[in-house]
PDB file of C-alpha atoms in Angstrom:
ATOM      1  CA  MET Z 105       0.000   0.000   0.000  1.00  0.00           C
ATOM      2  CA  THR Z 106       1.449   3.387  -1.008  1.00  0.00           C
ATOM      3  CA  GLY Z 107       1.765   6.359   1.312  1.00  0.00           C
ATOM      4  CA  ASN Z 108      -0.957   8.234  -0.573  1.00  0.00           C
ATOM      5  CA  GLN Z 109      -3.348   5.284  -0.333  1.00  0.00           C
ATOM      6  CA  LYS Z 110      -2.796   5.138   3.422  1.00  0.00           C
ATOM      7  CA  LEU Z 111      -3.517   8.850   3.647  1.00  0.00           C
ATOM      8  CA  VAL Z 112      -6.747   8.398   1.696  1.00  0.00           C
ATOM      9  CA  ILE Z 113      -7.887   5.700   4.126  1.00  0.00           C
ATOM     10  CA  ILE Z 114      -7.044   7.910   7.131  1.00  0.00           C
ATOM     11  CA  ILE Z 115      -8.977  10.845   5.689  1.00  0.00           C
ATOM     12  CA  ILE Z 116     -12.000   8.682   4.849  1.00  0.00           C
ATOM     13  CA  CYS Z 117     -12.052   7.217   8.353  1.00  0.00           C
ATOM     14  CA  THR Z 118     -11.774  10.697   9.862  1.00  0.00           C
ATOM     15  CA  LEU Z 119     -14.606  11.879   7.650  1.00  0.00           C
ATOM     16  CA  MET Z 120     -16.858   8.999   8.692  1.00  0.00           C
ATOM     17  CA  VAL Z 121     -16.215   9.669  12.386  1.00  0.00           C
ATOM     18  CA  MET Z 122     -16.933  13.392  11.963  1.00  0.00           C
ATOM     19  CA  MET Z 123     -20.190  12.657  10.142  1.00  0.00           C
ATOM     20  CA  SER Z 124     -21.317  10.221  12.815  1.00  0.00           C
ATOM     21  CA  ILE Z 125     -20.741  12.473  15.821  1.00  0.00           C
ATOM     22  CA  TYR Z 126     -21.891  15.846  14.446  1.00  0.00           C
ATOM     23  CA  SER Z 127     -25.636  15.996  14.829  1.00  0.00           C
ATOM     24  CA  VAL Z 128     -26.435  19.249  16.638  1.00  0.00           C
ATOM     25  CA  GLY Z 129     -28.502  21.753  14.588  1.00  0.00           C
ATOM     26  CA  LEU Z 130     -27.768  25.448  14.288  1.00  0.00           C
ATOM     27  CA  PRO Z 131     -29.792  27.921  16.371  1.00  0.00           C
ATOM     28  CA  THR Z 132     -32.094  29.980  14.175  1.00  0.00           C
ATOM     29  CA  ALA Z 133     -31.863  33.440  15.774  1.00  0.00           C
ATOM     30  CA  PRO Z 134     -28.949  35.409  14.322  1.00  0.00           C
ATOM     31  CA  SER Z 135     -27.186  38.247  16.111  1.00  0.00           C
ATOM     32  CA  LYS Z 136     -27.348  41.362  13.926  1.00  0.00           C
ATOM     33  CA  PRO Z 137     -25.192  44.478  13.844  1.00  0.00           C
ATOM     34  CA  LYS Z 138     -26.822  47.299  15.752  1.00  0.00           C
ATOM     35  CA  THR Z 139     -29.141  49.594  13.825  1.00  0.00           C
ATOM     36  CA  GLY Z 140     -28.310  53.284  13.557  1.00  0.00           C
ATOM     37  CA  LEU Z 141     -24.650  52.520  12.907  1.00  0.00           C
ATOM     38  CA  LYS Z 142     -22.171  55.095  14.204  1.00  0.00           C
ATOM     39  CA  TRP Z 143     -19.045  55.794  12.190  1.00  0.00           C
ATOM     40  CA  GLY Z 144     -15.571  55.807  13.641  1.00  0.00           C
ATOM     41  CA  ILE Z 145     -12.857  58.357  12.998  1.00  0.00           C
ATOM     42  CA  TRP Z 146     -10.057  56.682  11.071  1.00  0.00           C
ATOM     43  CA  ASN Z 147      -8.629  56.263   7.573  1.00  0.00           C
ATOM     44  CA  THR Z 148     -11.095  56.217   4.700  1.00  0.00           C
ATOM     45  CA  SER Z 149     -10.634  54.833   1.211  1.00  0.00           C
ATOM     46  CA  TYR Z 150     -12.401  55.249  -2.117  1.00  0.00           C
ATOM     47  CA  PRO Z 151     -13.295  51.947  -3.789  1.00  0.00           C
ATOM     48  CA  TRP Z 152     -13.983  53.487  -7.211  1.00  0.00           C
ATOM     49  CA  PRO Z 153     -11.747  56.545  -7.659  1.00  0.00           C
ATOM     50  CA  GLY Z 154     -12.006  58.277 -10.997  1.00  0.00           C
ATOM     51  CA  ASP Z 155     -15.559  57.115 -11.670  1.00  0.00           C
ATOM     52  CA  LYS Z 156     -17.775  60.164 -12.149  1.00  0.00           C
ATOM     53  CA  GLU Z 157     -20.829  58.530 -10.582  1.00  0.00           C
ATOM     54  CA  CYS Z 158     -19.157  56.267  -7.990  1.00  0.00           C
ATOM     55  CA  GLY Z 159     -15.944  58.066  -7.093  1.00  0.00           C
ATOM     56  CA  GLY Z 160     -17.471  59.895  -4.115  1.00  0.00           C
ATOM     57  CA  PHE Z 161     -18.359  56.738  -2.177  1.00  0.00           C
ATOM     58  CA  VAL Z 162     -16.037  55.930   0.718  1.00  0.00           C
ATOM     59  CA  THR Z 163     -15.241  52.931   2.907  1.00  0.00           C
ATOM     60  CA  ARG Z 164     -14.576  53.486   6.615  1.00  0.00           C
ATOM     61  CA  ILE Z 165     -14.766  51.872  10.032  1.00  0.00           C
ATOM     62  CA  ALA Z 166     -17.715  51.789  12.366  1.00  0.00           C
ATOM     63  CA  LYS Z 167     -17.283  53.198  15.836  1.00  0.00           C
ATOM     64  CA  PRO Z 168     -15.234  50.585  17.737  1.00  0.00           C
ATOM     65  CA  GLY Z 169     -17.379  48.263  19.810  1.00  0.00           C
ATOM     66  CA  THR Z 170     -20.560  48.789  17.792  1.00  0.00           C
ATOM     67  CA  ILE Z 171     -20.514  45.730  15.496  1.00  0.00           C
ATOM     68  CA  PRO Z 172     -20.528  42.161  16.881  1.00  0.00           C
ATOM     69  CA  MET Z 173     -17.595  40.034  15.706  1.00  0.00           C
ATOM     70  CA  ARG Z 174     -18.432  37.732  12.817  1.00  0.00           C
ATOM     71  CA  ALA Z 175     -15.971  35.572  10.902  1.00  0.00           C
ATOM     72  CA  LEU Z 176     -15.603  35.560   7.146  1.00  0.00           C
ATOM     73  CA  ALA Z 177     -14.361  31.990   7.003  1.00  0.00           C
ATOM     74  CA  SER Z 178     -13.142  30.090   3.978  1.00  0.00           C
ATOM     75  CA  TYR Z 179     -10.583  27.634   2.737  1.00  0.00           C
ATOM     76  CA  PRO Z 180      -7.782  29.661   1.068  1.00  0.00           C
ATOM     77  CA  GLY Z 181      -8.380  30.242  -2.632  1.00  0.00           C
ATOM     78  CA  SER Z 182     -12.160  30.488  -2.226  1.00  0.00           C
ATOM     79  CA  GLY Z 183     -12.579  34.135  -3.188  1.00  0.00           C
ATOM     80  CA  ASN Z 184     -12.352  35.599   0.321  1.00  0.00           C
ATOM     81  CA  THR Z 185     -10.594  38.759  -0.882  1.00  0.00           C
ATOM     82  CA  TRP Z 186     -13.060  39.277  -3.727  1.00  0.00           C
ATOM     83  CA  ILE Z 187     -16.079  38.939  -1.461  1.00  0.00           C
ATOM     84  CA  ARG Z 188     -14.438  41.389   0.960  1.00  0.00           C
ATOM     85  CA  TYR Z 189     -14.262  43.859  -1.908  1.00  0.00           C
ATOM     86  CA  LEU Z 190     -17.954  43.317  -2.699  1.00  0.00           C
ATOM     87  CA  ILE Z 191     -19.008  43.596   0.960  1.00  0.00           C
ATOM     88  CA  GLU Z 192     -17.018  46.772   1.536  1.00  0.00           C
ATOM     89  CA  GLY Z 193     -18.286  48.256  -1.715  1.00  0.00           C
ATOM     90  CA  ALA Z 194     -21.903  47.475  -0.849  1.00  0.00           C
ATOM     91  CA  SER Z 195     -21.826  48.571   2.782  1.00  0.00           C
ATOM     92  CA  GLY Z 196     -19.098  51.212   3.009  1.00  0.00           C
ATOM     93  CA  ILE Z 197     -17.743  49.405   6.079  1.00  0.00           C
ATOM     94  CA  TYR Z 198     -14.282  47.862   6.212  1.00  0.00           C
ATOM     95  CA  THR Z 199     -13.805  44.160   6.715  1.00  0.00           C
ATOM     96  CA  GLY Z 200     -11.049  43.003   9.064  1.00  0.00           C
ATOM     97  CA  SER Z 201      -8.770  39.992   9.281  1.00  0.00           C
ATOM     98  CA  ILE Z 202      -6.892  37.889  11.793  1.00  0.00           C
ATOM     99  CA  PHE Z 203      -3.957  38.275   9.379  1.00  0.00           C
ATOM    100  CA  VAL Z 204      -2.183  41.396   8.126  1.00  0.00           C
ATOM    101  CA  ALA Z 205      -1.238  41.177   4.445  1.00  0.00           C
ATOM    102  CA  LYS Z 206       0.459  44.142   2.775  1.00  0.00           C
ATOM    103  CA  SER Z 207      -0.950  43.252  -0.638  1.00  0.00           C
ATOM    104  CA  ILE Z 208      -4.457  43.501   0.801  1.00  0.00           C
ATOM    105  CA  THR Z 209      -3.905  46.877   2.467  1.00  0.00           C
ATOM    106  CA  ASP Z 210      -2.221  48.202  -0.674  1.00  0.00           C
ATOM    107  CA  ALA Z 211      -5.417  47.376  -2.558  1.00  0.00           C
ATOM    108  CA  GLY Z 212      -7.377  49.682  -0.234  1.00  0.00           C
ATOM    109  CA  HIS Z 213      -8.727  47.162   2.275  1.00  0.00           C
ATOM    110  CA  LEU Z 214      -7.425  49.143   5.221  1.00  0.00           C
ATOM    111  CA  GLY Z 215      -9.522  47.219   7.730  1.00  0.00           C
ATOM    112  CA  GLU Z 216      -6.722  44.652   7.490  1.00  0.00           C
ATOM    113  CA  LEU Z 217      -4.760  46.972   9.792  1.00  0.00           C
ATOM    114  CA  ARG Z 218      -7.412  47.115  12.504  1.00  0.00           C
ATOM    115  CA  ASN Z 219      -7.512  44.943  15.599  1.00  0.00           C
ATOM    116  CA  PHE Z 220      -9.943  42.345  14.243  1.00  0.00           C
ATOM    117  CA  SER Z 221     -11.718  42.082  17.600  1.00  0.00           C
ATOM    118  CA  ASP Z 222     -12.366  45.802  18.212  1.00  0.00           C
ATOM    119  CA  GLY Z 223     -15.906  45.831  16.779  1.00  0.00           C
ATOM    120  CA  SER Z 224     -15.158  48.362  14.019  1.00  0.00           C
ATOM    121  CA  THR Z 225     -15.265  46.020  11.005  1.00  0.00           C
ATOM    122  CA  ILE Z 226     -18.270  44.261   9.543  1.00  0.00           C
ATOM    123  CA  LEU Z 227     -16.595  40.828   9.084  1.00  0.00           C
ATOM    124  CA  GLN Z 228     -13.208  39.369   9.971  1.00  0.00           C
ATOM    125  CA  LYS Z 229     -11.310  37.059   7.633  1.00  0.00           C
ATOM    126  CA  THR Z 230     -10.092  33.682   8.881  1.00  0.00           C
ATOM    127  CA  HIS Z 231      -9.071  30.418   7.248  1.00  0.00           C
ATOM    128  CA  HIS Z 232      -9.719  28.415  10.433  1.00  0.00           C
ATOM    129  CA  ARG Z 233      -7.112  25.574  10.420  1.00  0.00           C
ATOM    130  CA  ALA Z 234      -6.788  25.392   6.648  1.00  0.00           C
ATOM    131  CA  ILE Z 235      -3.418  27.135   6.308  1.00  0.00           C
ATOM    132  CA  TYR Z 236      -0.886  24.613   4.981  1.00  0.00           C
ATOM    133  CA  PRO Z 237       2.267  25.396   7.064  1.00  0.00           C
ATOM    134  CA  TYR Z 238       3.091  22.617   9.482  1.00  0.00           C
ATOM    135  CA  GLY Z 239       2.372  24.636  12.632  1.00  0.00           C
ATOM    136  CA  TYR Z 240      -1.341  24.729  11.850  1.00  0.00           C
ATOM    137  CA  ARG Z 241      -1.499  20.940  11.846  1.00  0.00           C
ATOM    138  CA  GLN Z 242      -0.804  21.008  15.578  1.00  0.00           C
ATOM    139  CA  TYR Z 243      -4.051  22.872  16.288  1.00  0.00           C
ATOM    140  CA  ASN Z 244      -6.405  20.293  17.769  1.00  0.00           C
ATOM    141  CA  ILE Z 245     -10.168  20.238  18.263  1.00  0.00           C
ATOM    142  CA  THR Z 246      -9.838  22.441  21.355  1.00  0.00           C
ATOM    143  CA  TRP Z 247      -8.170  25.169  19.306  1.00  0.00           C
ATOM    144  CA  ARG Z 248     -10.782  24.833  16.577  1.00  0.00           C
ATOM    145  CA  ARG Z 249     -13.694  25.191  18.990  1.00  0.00           C
ATOM    146  CA  GLU Z 250     -12.062  28.131  20.758  1.00  0.00           C
ATOM    147  CA  HIS Z 251     -11.423  29.817  17.438  1.00  0.00           C
ATOM    148  CA  ILE Z 252     -15.122  29.621  16.580  1.00  0.00           C
ATOM    149  CA  GLU Z 253     -16.050  30.813  20.059  1.00  0.00           C
ATOM    150  CA  LEU Z 254     -13.773  33.817  19.508  1.00  0.00           C
ATOM    151  CA  PHE Z 255     -16.397  35.016  17.027  1.00  0.00           C
ATOM    152  CA  GLN Z 256     -19.251  34.005  19.381  1.00  0.00           C
ATOM    153  CA  GLY Z 257     -20.128  31.319  16.836  1.00  0.00           C
ATOM    154  CA  ARG Z 258     -21.061  33.834  14.130  1.00  0.00           C
ATOM    155  CA  ALA Z 259     -19.760  33.452  10.589  1.00  0.00           C
ATOM    156  CA  ILE Z 260     -20.223  33.915   6.905  1.00  0.00           C
ATOM    157  CA  VAL Z 261     -18.682  30.759   5.435  1.00  0.00           C
ATOM    158  CA  VAL Z 262     -17.587  30.947   1.808  1.00  0.00           C
ATOM    159  CA  VAL Z 263     -17.455  27.581   0.029  1.00  0.00           C
ATOM    160  CA  ARG Z 264     -15.870  27.001  -3.367  1.00  0.00           C
ATOM    161  CA  ASN Z 265     -15.458  23.812  -5.372  1.00  0.00           C
ATOM    162  CA  PRO Z 266     -12.339  22.282  -3.732  1.00  0.00           C
ATOM    163  CA  PHE Z 267     -10.992  21.177  -7.106  1.00  0.00           C
ATOM    164  CA  ASN Z 268     -10.643  24.907  -7.822  1.00  0.00           C
ATOM    165  CA  SER Z 269      -9.922  26.336  -4.379  1.00  0.00           C
ATOM    166  CA  ILE Z 270      -7.084  23.898  -3.644  1.00  0.00           C
ATOM    167  CA  LEU Z 271      -5.543  24.654  -7.028  1.00  0.00           C
ATOM    168  CA  SER Z 272      -5.898  28.391  -6.368  1.00  0.00           C
ATOM    169  CA  TYR Z 273      -4.285  28.031  -2.954  1.00  0.00           C
ATOM    170  CA  TRP Z 274      -1.448  26.016  -4.513  1.00  0.00           C
ATOM    171  CA  ASN Z 275      -0.813  28.895  -6.912  1.00  0.00           C
ATOM    172  CA  PHE Z 276      -0.541  31.307  -3.991  1.00  0.00           C
ATOM    173  CA  TYR Z 277       1.506  28.867  -1.927  1.00  0.00           C
ATOM    174  CA  LYS Z 278       4.091  28.476  -4.700  1.00  0.00           C
ATOM    175  CA  THR Z 279       4.185  32.054  -6.008  1.00  0.00           C
ATOM    176  CA  GLY Z 280       3.246  34.222  -3.018  1.00  0.00           C
ATOM    177  CA  SER Z 281       0.983  36.187  -5.357  1.00  0.00           C
ATOM    178  CA  GLN Z 282      -2.787  36.679  -5.430  1.00  0.00           C
ATOM    179  CA  THR Z 283      -2.758  36.729  -9.232  1.00  0.00           C
ATOM    180  CA  ALA Z 284       0.167  34.596 -10.508  1.00  0.00           C
ATOM    181  CA  SER Z 285      -0.032  30.883 -11.357  1.00  0.00           C
ATOM    182  CA  ALA Z 286       2.370  28.093 -10.450  1.00  0.00           C
ATOM    183  CA  ASP Z 287       4.201  26.135 -13.113  1.00  0.00           C
ATOM    184  CA  ARG Z 288       1.965  23.457 -14.626  1.00  0.00           C
ATOM    185  CA  ASN Z 289       4.554  20.745 -13.969  1.00  0.00           C
ATOM    186  CA  SER Z 290       4.360  21.440 -10.237  1.00  0.00           C
ATOM    187  CA  LEU Z 291       0.870  19.917 -10.291  1.00  0.00           C
ATOM    188  CA  LEU Z 292       2.425  16.584 -11.162  1.00  0.00           C
ATOM    189  CA  SER Z 293       4.780  16.607  -8.165  1.00  0.00           C
ATOM    190  CA  LYS Z 294       4.513  14.552  -4.983  1.00  0.00           C
ATOM    191  CA  GLU Z 295       4.468  17.831  -3.071  1.00  0.00           C
ATOM    192  CA  PHE Z 296       1.208  18.799  -4.778  1.00  0.00           C
ATOM    193  CA  GLN Z 297      -0.194  15.305  -4.227  1.00  0.00           C
ATOM    194  CA  ASP Z 298       0.320  15.673  -0.475  1.00  0.00           C
ATOM    195  CA  PHE Z 299      -0.875  19.296  -0.525  1.00  0.00           C
ATOM    196  CA  ALA Z 300      -4.155  18.248  -2.138  1.00  0.00           C
ATOM    197  CA  PHE Z 301      -4.788  15.374   0.284  1.00  0.00           C
ATOM    198  CA  VAL Z 302      -4.268  17.679   3.261  1.00  0.00           C
ATOM    199  CA  GLY Z 303      -6.292  20.393   1.544  1.00  0.00           C
ATOM    200  CA  ILE Z 304      -9.467  18.384   0.998  1.00  0.00           C
ATOM    201  CA  ASN Z 305      -9.435  17.312   4.633  1.00  0.00           C
ATOM    202  CA  ARG Z 306      -9.075  20.934   5.803  1.00  0.00           C
ATOM    203  CA  TRP Z 307     -11.747  22.086   3.327  1.00  0.00           C
ATOM    204  CA  TYR Z 308     -14.264  19.686   4.835  1.00  0.00           C
ATOM    205  CA  GLU Z 309     -13.108  20.314   8.392  1.00  0.00           C
ATOM    206  CA  LEU Z 310     -13.777  24.056   8.127  1.00  0.00           C
ATOM    207  CA  ILE Z 311     -17.328  23.456   6.914  1.00  0.00           C
ATOM    208  CA  SER Z 312     -18.008  20.716   9.437  1.00  0.00           C
ATOM    209  CA  ASP Z 313     -16.602  22.624  12.415  1.00  0.00           C
ATOM    210  CA  TRP Z 314     -18.695  25.712  11.734  1.00  0.00           C
ATOM    211  CA  LEU Z 315     -21.819  23.611  11.259  1.00  0.00           C
ATOM    212  CA  GLU Z 316     -21.168  21.786  14.505  1.00  0.00           C
ATOM    213  CA  TYR Z 317     -19.920  24.545  16.796  1.00  0.00           C
ATOM    214  CA  GLY Z 318     -21.275  27.691  15.148  1.00  0.00           C
ATOM    215  CA  LYS Z 319     -24.415  29.427  16.372  1.00  0.00           C
ATOM    216  CA  ASP Z 320     -25.256  31.776  13.511  1.00  0.00           C
ATOM    217  CA  VAL Z 321     -23.719  30.573  10.253  1.00  0.00           C
ATOM    218  CA  TYR Z 322     -24.609  31.713   6.752  1.00  0.00           C
ATOM    219  CA  PHE Z 323     -23.129  30.059   3.668  1.00  0.00           C
ATOM    220  CA  VAL Z 324     -22.067  31.827   0.489  1.00  0.00           C
ATOM    221  CA  PHE Z 325     -21.417  29.502  -2.433  1.00  0.00           C
ATOM    222  CA  TYR Z 326     -18.679  30.957  -4.600  1.00  0.00           C
ATOM    223  CA  GLU Z 327     -20.088  29.625  -7.862  1.00  0.00           C
ATOM    224  CA  ASP Z 328     -23.453  31.301  -7.202  1.00  0.00           C
ATOM    225  CA  LEU Z 329     -21.674  34.504  -6.192  1.00  0.00           C
ATOM    226  CA  LYS Z 330     -19.689  34.457  -9.432  1.00  0.00           C
ATOM    227  CA  ASP Z 331     -22.861  33.991 -11.505  1.00  0.00           C
ATOM    228  CA  ASP Z 332     -24.801  36.819  -9.821  1.00  0.00           C
ATOM    229  CA  PRO Z 333     -22.700  38.865  -7.373  1.00  0.00           C
ATOM    230  CA  VAL Z 334     -25.305  41.529  -6.670  1.00  0.00           C
ATOM    231  CA  GLU Z 335     -28.123  39.075  -5.889  1.00  0.00           C
ATOM    232  CA  GLU Z 336     -25.886  37.047  -3.577  1.00  0.00           C
ATOM    233  CA  ILE Z 337     -24.616  40.156  -1.781  1.00  0.00           C
ATOM    234  CA  GLN Z 338     -28.193  41.329  -1.271  1.00  0.00           C
ATOM    235  CA  ALA Z 339     -29.104  37.937   0.210  1.00  0.00           C
ATOM    236  CA  LEU Z 340     -26.064  38.078   2.504  1.00  0.00           C
ATOM    237  CA  PHE Z 341     -26.965  41.518   3.812  1.00  0.00           C
ATOM    238  CA  GLY Z 342     -30.558  40.433   4.214  1.00  0.00           C
ATOM    239  CA  HIS Z 343     -29.259  37.795   6.614  1.00  0.00           C
ATOM    240  CA  LEU Z 344     -27.210  40.433   8.422  1.00  0.00           C
ATOM    241  CA  GLY Z 345     -30.218  42.739   8.673  1.00  0.00           C
ATOM    242  CA  ILE Z 346     -28.424  45.640   6.979  1.00  0.00           C
ATOM    243  CA  GLU Z 347     -30.197  47.806   4.415  1.00  0.00           C
ATOM    244  CA  LEU Z 348     -28.036  48.572   1.409  1.00  0.00           C
ATOM    245  CA  ASP Z 349     -27.670  51.778  -0.594  1.00  0.00           C
ATOM    246  CA  LEU Z 350     -29.034  50.974  -4.064  1.00  0.00           C
ATOM    247  CA  ASN Z 351     -26.633  53.493  -5.605  1.00  0.00           C
ATOM    248  CA  ARG Z 352     -23.676  51.576  -4.200  1.00  0.00           C
ATOM    249  CA  LEU Z 353     -25.086  48.363  -5.662  1.00  0.00           C
ATOM    250  CA  GLU Z 354     -25.240  50.043  -9.069  1.00  0.00           C
ATOM    251  CA  CYS Z 355     -21.563  50.925  -8.683  1.00  0.00           C
ATOM    252  CA  ILE Z 356     -20.747  47.315  -7.831  1.00  0.00           C
ATOM    253  CA  LYS Z 357     -22.434  46.260 -11.064  1.00  0.00           C
ATOM    254  CA  LYS Z 358     -20.007  48.550 -12.916  1.00  0.00           C
ATOM    255  CA  HIS Z 359     -16.944  47.336 -10.991  1.00  0.00           C
ATOM    256  CA  LEU Z 360     -17.408  43.646 -10.266  1.00  0.00           C
ATOM    257  CA  THR Z 361     -13.898  42.206 -10.295  1.00  0.00           C
ATOM    258  CA  GLY Z 362     -11.884  44.102  -7.686  1.00  0.00           C
ATOM    259  CA  LYS Z 363      -8.089  44.106  -7.921  1.00  0.00           C
ATOM    260  CA  PHE Z 364      -7.249  40.418  -7.484  1.00  0.00           C
ATOM    261  CA  GLN Z 365      -7.994  38.100 -10.369  1.00  0.00           C
ATOM    262  CA  ARG Z 366      -5.692  35.252 -11.349  1.00  0.00           C
ATOM    263  CA  LYS Z 367      -4.899  34.845 -15.044  1.00  0.00           C
ATOM    264  CA  ASN Z 368      -3.963  31.742 -17.018  1.00  0.00           C
ATOM    265  CA  HIS Z 369      -5.869  29.140 -15.009  1.00  0.00           C
ATOM    266  CA  VAL Z 370      -5.047  25.498 -15.674  1.00  0.00           C
ATOM    267  CA  GLU Z 371      -8.137  24.164 -17.430  1.00  0.00           C
ATOM    268  CA  GLU Z 372      -7.188  20.484 -17.597  1.00  0.00           C
ATOM    269  CA  ASN Z 373      -7.743  18.091 -14.731  1.00  0.00           C
ATOM    270  CA  LEU Z 374      -4.328  17.111 -13.369  1.00  0.00           C
ATOM    271  CA  TYR Z 375      -5.614  15.571 -10.143  1.00  0.00           C
ATOM    272  CA  SER Z 376      -4.768  11.914  -9.625  1.00  0.00           C
ATOM    273  CA  PHE Z 377      -7.396   9.171  -9.647  1.00  0.00           C
ATOM    274  CA  ASP Z 378      -7.088   8.890  -5.849  1.00  0.00           C
ATOM    275  CA  HIS Z 379      -7.617  12.632  -5.493  1.00  0.00           C
ATOM    276  CA  GLN Z 380     -10.699  12.649  -7.689  1.00  0.00           C
ATOM    277  CA  ALA Z 381     -12.323   9.702  -5.903  1.00  0.00           C
ATOM    278  CA  LEU Z 382     -11.701  11.206  -2.479  1.00  0.00           C
ATOM    279  CA  PHE Z 383     -12.735  14.738  -3.476  1.00  0.00           C
ATOM    280  CA  LYS Z 384     -16.081  13.513  -4.829  1.00  0.00           C
ATOM    281  CA  LEU Z 385     -16.752  11.577  -1.631  1.00  0.00           C
ATOM    282  CA  VAL Z 386     -15.939  14.570   0.554  1.00  0.00           C
ATOM    283  CA  ILE Z 387     -17.892  17.027  -1.611  1.00  0.00           C
ATOM    284  CA  ASP Z 388     -20.995  14.822  -1.390  1.00  0.00           C
ATOM    285  CA  ALA Z 389     -20.609  14.546   2.383  1.00  0.00           C
ATOM    286  CA  ALA Z 390     -20.242  18.313   2.772  1.00  0.00           C
ATOM    287  CA  SER Z 391     -23.235  19.042   0.559  1.00  0.00           C
ATOM    288  CA  LYS Z 392     -25.377  16.612   2.534  1.00  0.00           C
ATOM    289  CA  ARG Z 393     -24.372  18.116   5.883  1.00  0.00           C
ATOM    290  CA  ILE Z 394     -24.985  21.667   4.692  1.00  0.00           C
ATOM    291  CA  GLU Z 395     -28.398  20.711   3.341  1.00  0.00           C
ATOM    292  CA  GLU Z 396     -29.360  18.918   6.568  1.00  0.00           C
ATOM    293  CA  LYS Z 397     -28.475  21.956   8.678  1.00  0.00           C
ATOM    294  CA  THR Z 398     -29.483  24.849   6.414  1.00  0.00           C
ATOM    295  CA  GLY Z 399     -31.859  23.501   3.777  1.00  0.00           C
ATOM    296  CA  ARG Z 400     -29.411  24.502   1.040  1.00  0.00           C
ATOM    297  CA  SER Z 401     -26.963  22.312  -0.836  1.00  0.00           C
ATOM    298  CA  LEU Z 402     -23.798  22.953  -2.797  1.00  0.00           C
ATOM    299  CA  PRO Z 403     -24.342  23.910  -6.479  1.00  0.00           C
ATOM    300  CA  LEU Z 404     -22.710  20.704  -7.667  1.00  0.00           C
ATOM    301  CA  HIS Z 405     -23.895  21.182 -11.263  1.00  0.00           C
ATOM    302  CA  LYS Z 406     -21.458  24.113 -11.407  1.00  0.00           C
ATOM    303  CA  TYR Z 407     -18.468  22.115 -10.083  1.00  0.00           C
ATOM    304  CA  ASN Z 408     -15.902  21.334 -12.756  1.00  0.00           C
ATOM    305  CA  PHE Z 409     -13.974  18.036 -12.428  1.00  0.00           C
ATOM    306  CA  TYR Z 410     -16.757  16.730 -10.161  1.00  0.00           C
ATOM    307  CA  LYS Z 411     -18.711  14.575 -12.614  1.00  0.00           C
TER     308      LYS Z 411
END
């Protein structure tokens, strides 16, 4: 038995155990940001400078302590930065992050510089335990539960087809860039094989942990967001109980992409047979769990490499 085959068996066994013990439903009453939002005094940015109709709109912080913490959780490569752009554009409120990335702040997302727990940002980016570096593998179930509790169990969870999100994360992992792509031959390496096996486990774990331990969790499916960004953003803010400025939504329609968009995607399926079999099993399990808890299922008909 090869090392990869052993890893597949371990992941499948872990998945079966997680599915058997997670049975608690999500509470139905969400915690909303306070109405009559007060603005804080801090740096502002202009999401659409130079646009005659949209250039006057600004993004800023709320008064610290006025917005309940709420995670923006996703596996890396799932469009977290793009949805932050859409959320900030629609609301005029910065999103925050447990990380501080210069490339993000340089793009105008200045909420990256805020203390993510100070109640001044509308959502706070996290990748849960999905970061690949070895140190994250040491974080056990206690850490994972405490991390969710840090946000009082509130989250917007962004889910993307793992065939795509793991490939996108690999590109970032190898290039350090939000827009560059790794060499095609790297996808044939043992390093990528291991990366993908770990990745699909972390992809499922993030979804499963938030379903199990979260208290107010709303799912955004990346493929639906890509097809109709404005409709999905409106649904998201409906969940948050925040009324949107229709003029800002019109500006989003004019400026949909933001500043981070990777070029030259690999279109062919270079995943191994073992990868594809395991990914399909895990995707089906995740879709079933999401549907059982929320009444919604993953848009599998939009998943490439899945069929």
